[in-house]
Short mmCIF file of C-alpha atoms in Angstrom, two decimals:
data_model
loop_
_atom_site.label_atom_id
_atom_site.label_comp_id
_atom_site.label_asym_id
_atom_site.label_seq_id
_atom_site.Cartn_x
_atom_site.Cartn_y
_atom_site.Cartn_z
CA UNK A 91 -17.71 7.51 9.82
CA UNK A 92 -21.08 5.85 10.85
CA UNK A 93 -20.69 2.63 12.29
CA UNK A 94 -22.25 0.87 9.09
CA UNK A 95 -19.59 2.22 7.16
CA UNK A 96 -17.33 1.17 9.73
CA UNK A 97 -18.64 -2.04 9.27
CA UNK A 98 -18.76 -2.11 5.75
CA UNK A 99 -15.30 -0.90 5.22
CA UNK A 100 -13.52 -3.70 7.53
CA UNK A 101 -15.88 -6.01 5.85
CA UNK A 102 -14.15 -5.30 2.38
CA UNK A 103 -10.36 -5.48 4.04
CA UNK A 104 -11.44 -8.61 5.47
CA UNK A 105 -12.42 -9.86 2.39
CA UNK A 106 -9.38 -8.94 0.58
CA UNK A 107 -6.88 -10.28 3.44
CA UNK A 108 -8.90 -12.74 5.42
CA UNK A 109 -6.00 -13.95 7.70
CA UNK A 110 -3.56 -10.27 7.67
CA UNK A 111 -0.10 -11.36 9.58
CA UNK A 112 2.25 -9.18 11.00
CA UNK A 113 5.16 -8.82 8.66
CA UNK A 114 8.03 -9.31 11.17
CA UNK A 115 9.78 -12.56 10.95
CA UNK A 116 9.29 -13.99 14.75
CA UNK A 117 9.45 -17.85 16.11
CA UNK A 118 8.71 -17.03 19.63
CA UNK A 119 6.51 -14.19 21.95
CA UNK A 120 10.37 -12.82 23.10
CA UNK A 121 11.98 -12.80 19.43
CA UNK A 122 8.33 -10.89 18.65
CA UNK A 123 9.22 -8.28 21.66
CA UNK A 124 12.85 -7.73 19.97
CA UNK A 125 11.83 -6.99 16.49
CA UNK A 126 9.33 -4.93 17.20
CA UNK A 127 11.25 -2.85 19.50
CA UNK A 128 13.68 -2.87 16.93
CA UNK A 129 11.00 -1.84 14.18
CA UNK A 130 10.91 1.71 15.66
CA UNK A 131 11.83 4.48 12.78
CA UNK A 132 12.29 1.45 10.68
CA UNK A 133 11.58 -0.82 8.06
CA UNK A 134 10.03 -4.68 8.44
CA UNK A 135 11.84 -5.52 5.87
CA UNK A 136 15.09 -3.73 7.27
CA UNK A 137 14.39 -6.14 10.49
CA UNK A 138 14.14 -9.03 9.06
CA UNK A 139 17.29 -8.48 7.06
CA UNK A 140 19.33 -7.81 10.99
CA UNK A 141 17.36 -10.42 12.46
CA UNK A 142 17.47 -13.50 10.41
CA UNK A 143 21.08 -14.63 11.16
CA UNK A 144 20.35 -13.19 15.06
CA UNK A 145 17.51 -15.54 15.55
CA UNK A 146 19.32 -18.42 14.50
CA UNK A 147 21.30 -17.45 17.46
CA UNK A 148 19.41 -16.29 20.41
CA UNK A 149 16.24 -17.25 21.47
CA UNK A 150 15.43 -16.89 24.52
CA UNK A 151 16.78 -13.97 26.72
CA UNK A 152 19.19 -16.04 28.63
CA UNK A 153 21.08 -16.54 25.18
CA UNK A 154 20.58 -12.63 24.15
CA UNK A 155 22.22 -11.92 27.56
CA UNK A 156 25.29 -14.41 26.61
CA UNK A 157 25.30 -13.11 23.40
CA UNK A 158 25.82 -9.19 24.86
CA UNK A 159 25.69 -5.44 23.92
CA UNK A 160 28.33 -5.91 21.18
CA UNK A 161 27.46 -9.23 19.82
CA UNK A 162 23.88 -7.55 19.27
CA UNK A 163 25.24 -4.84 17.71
CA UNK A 164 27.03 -6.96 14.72
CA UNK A 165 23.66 -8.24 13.56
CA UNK A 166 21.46 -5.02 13.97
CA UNK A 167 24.18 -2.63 12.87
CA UNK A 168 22.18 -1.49 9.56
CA UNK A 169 19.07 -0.69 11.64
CA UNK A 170 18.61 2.97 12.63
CA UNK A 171 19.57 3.90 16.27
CA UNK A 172 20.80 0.69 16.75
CA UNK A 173 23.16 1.80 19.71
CA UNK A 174 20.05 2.76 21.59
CA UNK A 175 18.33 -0.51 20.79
CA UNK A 176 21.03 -2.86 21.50
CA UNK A 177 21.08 -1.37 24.84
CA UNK A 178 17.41 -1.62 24.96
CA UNK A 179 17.28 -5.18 23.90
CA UNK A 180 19.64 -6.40 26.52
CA UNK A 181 18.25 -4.47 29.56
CA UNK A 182 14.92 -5.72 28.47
CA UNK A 183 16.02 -9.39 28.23
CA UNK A 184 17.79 -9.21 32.07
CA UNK A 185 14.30 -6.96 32.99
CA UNK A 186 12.54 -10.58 31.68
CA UNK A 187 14.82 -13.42 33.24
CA UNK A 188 14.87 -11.04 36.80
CA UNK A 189 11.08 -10.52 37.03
CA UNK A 190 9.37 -12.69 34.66
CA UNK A 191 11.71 -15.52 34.73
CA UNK A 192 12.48 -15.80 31.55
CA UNK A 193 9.38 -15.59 30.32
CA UNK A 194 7.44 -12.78 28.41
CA UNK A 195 4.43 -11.39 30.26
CA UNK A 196 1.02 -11.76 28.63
CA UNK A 197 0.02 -8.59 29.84
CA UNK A 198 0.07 -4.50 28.91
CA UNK A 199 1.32 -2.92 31.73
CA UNK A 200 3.98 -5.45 32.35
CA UNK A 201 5.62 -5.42 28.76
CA UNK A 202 5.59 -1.40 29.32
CA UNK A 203 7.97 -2.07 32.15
CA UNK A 204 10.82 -3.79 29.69
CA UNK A 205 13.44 -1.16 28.57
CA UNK A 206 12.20 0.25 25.19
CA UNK A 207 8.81 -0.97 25.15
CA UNK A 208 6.13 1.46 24.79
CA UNK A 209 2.62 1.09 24.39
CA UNK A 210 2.55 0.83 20.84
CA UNK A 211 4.99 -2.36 21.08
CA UNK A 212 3.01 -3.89 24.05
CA UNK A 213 -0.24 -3.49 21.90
CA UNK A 214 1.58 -5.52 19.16
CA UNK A 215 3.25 -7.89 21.27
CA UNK A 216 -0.38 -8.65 22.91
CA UNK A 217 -2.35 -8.46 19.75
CA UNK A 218 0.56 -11.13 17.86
CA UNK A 219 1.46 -13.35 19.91
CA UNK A 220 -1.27 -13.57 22.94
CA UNK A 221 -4.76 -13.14 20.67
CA UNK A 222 -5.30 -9.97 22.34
CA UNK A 223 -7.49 -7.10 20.84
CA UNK A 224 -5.20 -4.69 21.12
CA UNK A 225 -4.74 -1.61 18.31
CA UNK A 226 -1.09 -0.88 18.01
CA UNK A 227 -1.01 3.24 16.36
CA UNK A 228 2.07 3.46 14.33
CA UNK A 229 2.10 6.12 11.92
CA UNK A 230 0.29 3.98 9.50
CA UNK A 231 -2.33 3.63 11.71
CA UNK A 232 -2.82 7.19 12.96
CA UNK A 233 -2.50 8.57 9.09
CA UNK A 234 -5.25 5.95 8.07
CA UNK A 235 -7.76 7.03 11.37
CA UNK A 236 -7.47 10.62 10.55
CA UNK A 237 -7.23 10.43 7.08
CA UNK A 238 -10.28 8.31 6.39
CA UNK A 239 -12.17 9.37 9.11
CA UNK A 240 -12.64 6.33 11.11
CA UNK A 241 -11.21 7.30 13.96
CA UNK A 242 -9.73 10.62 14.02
CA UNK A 243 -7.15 11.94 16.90
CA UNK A 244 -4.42 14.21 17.83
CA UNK A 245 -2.11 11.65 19.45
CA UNK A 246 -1.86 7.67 18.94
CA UNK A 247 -3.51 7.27 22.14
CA UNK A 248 -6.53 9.05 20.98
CA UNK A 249 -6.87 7.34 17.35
CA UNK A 250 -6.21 3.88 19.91
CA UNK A 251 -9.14 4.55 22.20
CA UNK A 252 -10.99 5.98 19.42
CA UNK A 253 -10.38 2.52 16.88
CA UNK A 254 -11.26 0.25 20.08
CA UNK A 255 -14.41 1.98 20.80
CA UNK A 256 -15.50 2.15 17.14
CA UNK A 257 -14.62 -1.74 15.90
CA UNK A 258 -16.87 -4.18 16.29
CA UNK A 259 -16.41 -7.82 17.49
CA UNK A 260 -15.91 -9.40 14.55
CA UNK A 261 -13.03 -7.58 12.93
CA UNK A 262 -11.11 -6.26 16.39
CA UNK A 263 -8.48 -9.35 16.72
CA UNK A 264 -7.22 -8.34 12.78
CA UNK A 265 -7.93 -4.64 12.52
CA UNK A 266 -4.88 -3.40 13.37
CA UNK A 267 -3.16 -5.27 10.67
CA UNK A 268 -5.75 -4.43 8.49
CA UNK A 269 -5.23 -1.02 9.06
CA UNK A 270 -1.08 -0.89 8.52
CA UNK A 271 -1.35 -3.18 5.58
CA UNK A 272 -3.63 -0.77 4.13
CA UNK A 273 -1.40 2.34 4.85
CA UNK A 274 1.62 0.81 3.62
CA UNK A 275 0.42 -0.40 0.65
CA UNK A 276 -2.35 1.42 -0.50
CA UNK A 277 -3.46 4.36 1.64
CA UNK A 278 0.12 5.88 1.39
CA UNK A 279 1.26 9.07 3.19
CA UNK A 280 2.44 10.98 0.02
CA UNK A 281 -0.25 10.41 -2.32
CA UNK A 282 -3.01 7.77 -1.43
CA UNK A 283 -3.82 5.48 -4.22
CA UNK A 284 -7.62 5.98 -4.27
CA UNK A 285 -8.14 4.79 -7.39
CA UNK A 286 -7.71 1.04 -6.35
CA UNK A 287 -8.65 1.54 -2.41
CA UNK A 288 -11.48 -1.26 -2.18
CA UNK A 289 -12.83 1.50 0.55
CA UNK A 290 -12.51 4.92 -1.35
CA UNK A 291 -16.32 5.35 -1.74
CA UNK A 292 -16.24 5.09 2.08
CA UNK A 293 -13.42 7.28 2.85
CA UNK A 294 -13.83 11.15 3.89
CA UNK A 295 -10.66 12.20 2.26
CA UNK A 296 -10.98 14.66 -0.57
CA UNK A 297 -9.84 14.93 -3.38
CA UNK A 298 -9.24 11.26 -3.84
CA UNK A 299 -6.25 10.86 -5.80
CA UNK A 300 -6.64 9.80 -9.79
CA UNK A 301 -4.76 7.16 -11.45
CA UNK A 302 -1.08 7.84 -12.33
CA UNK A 303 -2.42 8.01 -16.85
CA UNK A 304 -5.07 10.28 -15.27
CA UNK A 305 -2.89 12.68 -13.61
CA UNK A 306 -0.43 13.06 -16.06
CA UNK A 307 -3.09 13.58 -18.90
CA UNK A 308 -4.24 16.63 -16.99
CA UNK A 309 -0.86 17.91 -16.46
#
């Protein structure tokens, strides 16, 4: 994509969603750090659901620790791998009260040391709750990159470095969001729906998809 369609097209989803917000329910930089760990191979909304009642609860990771493996299990027991997670969750809150005292690290490379934080969660984590201009590649992300030619890759990592060297100052803090918003909603893995993507005219995929009375007229 040149870079004045680059520009051009995170113009437009600025435009449409001047202030885009993560859609996981969070109070604090540690209850961010659990949901999104939690997110993996699931839904925001799913989260929210498990973690409503939780937050209430816990937080801080002193109280996750008092609340344990099993108490954490009762509120994220409808979340996929949730075994795995709970585990996670509480290794990663001792991980924080041992070496960060308590507190969660405004920094990459130390979030990547917590138990079930990769760099995808750090880049969220950074990006959310410290202002950072991070680009966290979920599977939105890397289908959006490829598909639209803005920043195409083989792995996350390389749609990451390729997004971060192609978006320009203005739009970096929000493009991430941006970016999943637009795969979730409009740009979707199945069938794209081109015919109201406010950057189709910009976007190398082919064929665009027609509307829904289109398609079935030619069927």
């Amino acid at each position: 994509m040149k870079k004045s369609d680059v520009i051009e097209f995170y113009a437009r989803l600025a435009a449409d969603n001047p202030h885009p917000e993560t859609e996981l329910e969070a109070g604090n930089p540690f209850q961010l750090v659990v949901a999104v760990a939690l997110s993996a191979q699931a839904t925001d909304v799913g989260v929210n659901k498990a973690t409503r009642a939780l937050f209430e609860e816990v937080k801080t990771p002193e109280q996750m620790v008092a609340l344990g493996e099993e108490g954490l299990k009762r509120h994220i027991k409808t979340i996929g791998l949730f075994n795995t997670k709970a585990k996670n969750v509480i290794a990663l809150s001792e991980k924080l009260i041992a070496d960060f005292g308590g507190e969660v690290p405004a920094d990459r490379d130390a979030l990547e040391t917590l138990p079930g934080v990769g760099r995808k969660t750090a880049n969220v984590v950074m990006n959310v709750a410290f202002g950072a201009e991070t680009f966290a590649v979920d599977t939105h992300i890397f289908r959006v990159g490829n598909r639209t030619g803005l920043a195409r890759g083989k792995t996350p990592l390389a749609v990451e470095l390729k997004l971060d060297k192609a978006t320009p100052a203005p739009f970096r803090l929000h493009a991430h969001h941006w970016l999943i918003l637009h795969g979730r909603y409009v740009c979707k893995a199945r069938k794209p729906e081109c015919w109201r993507c406010i950057v189709a005219d910009l976007c190398a995929y082919k064929p665009k998809t027609p509307p829904p009375a289109t398609a079935a007229r030619a069927t």
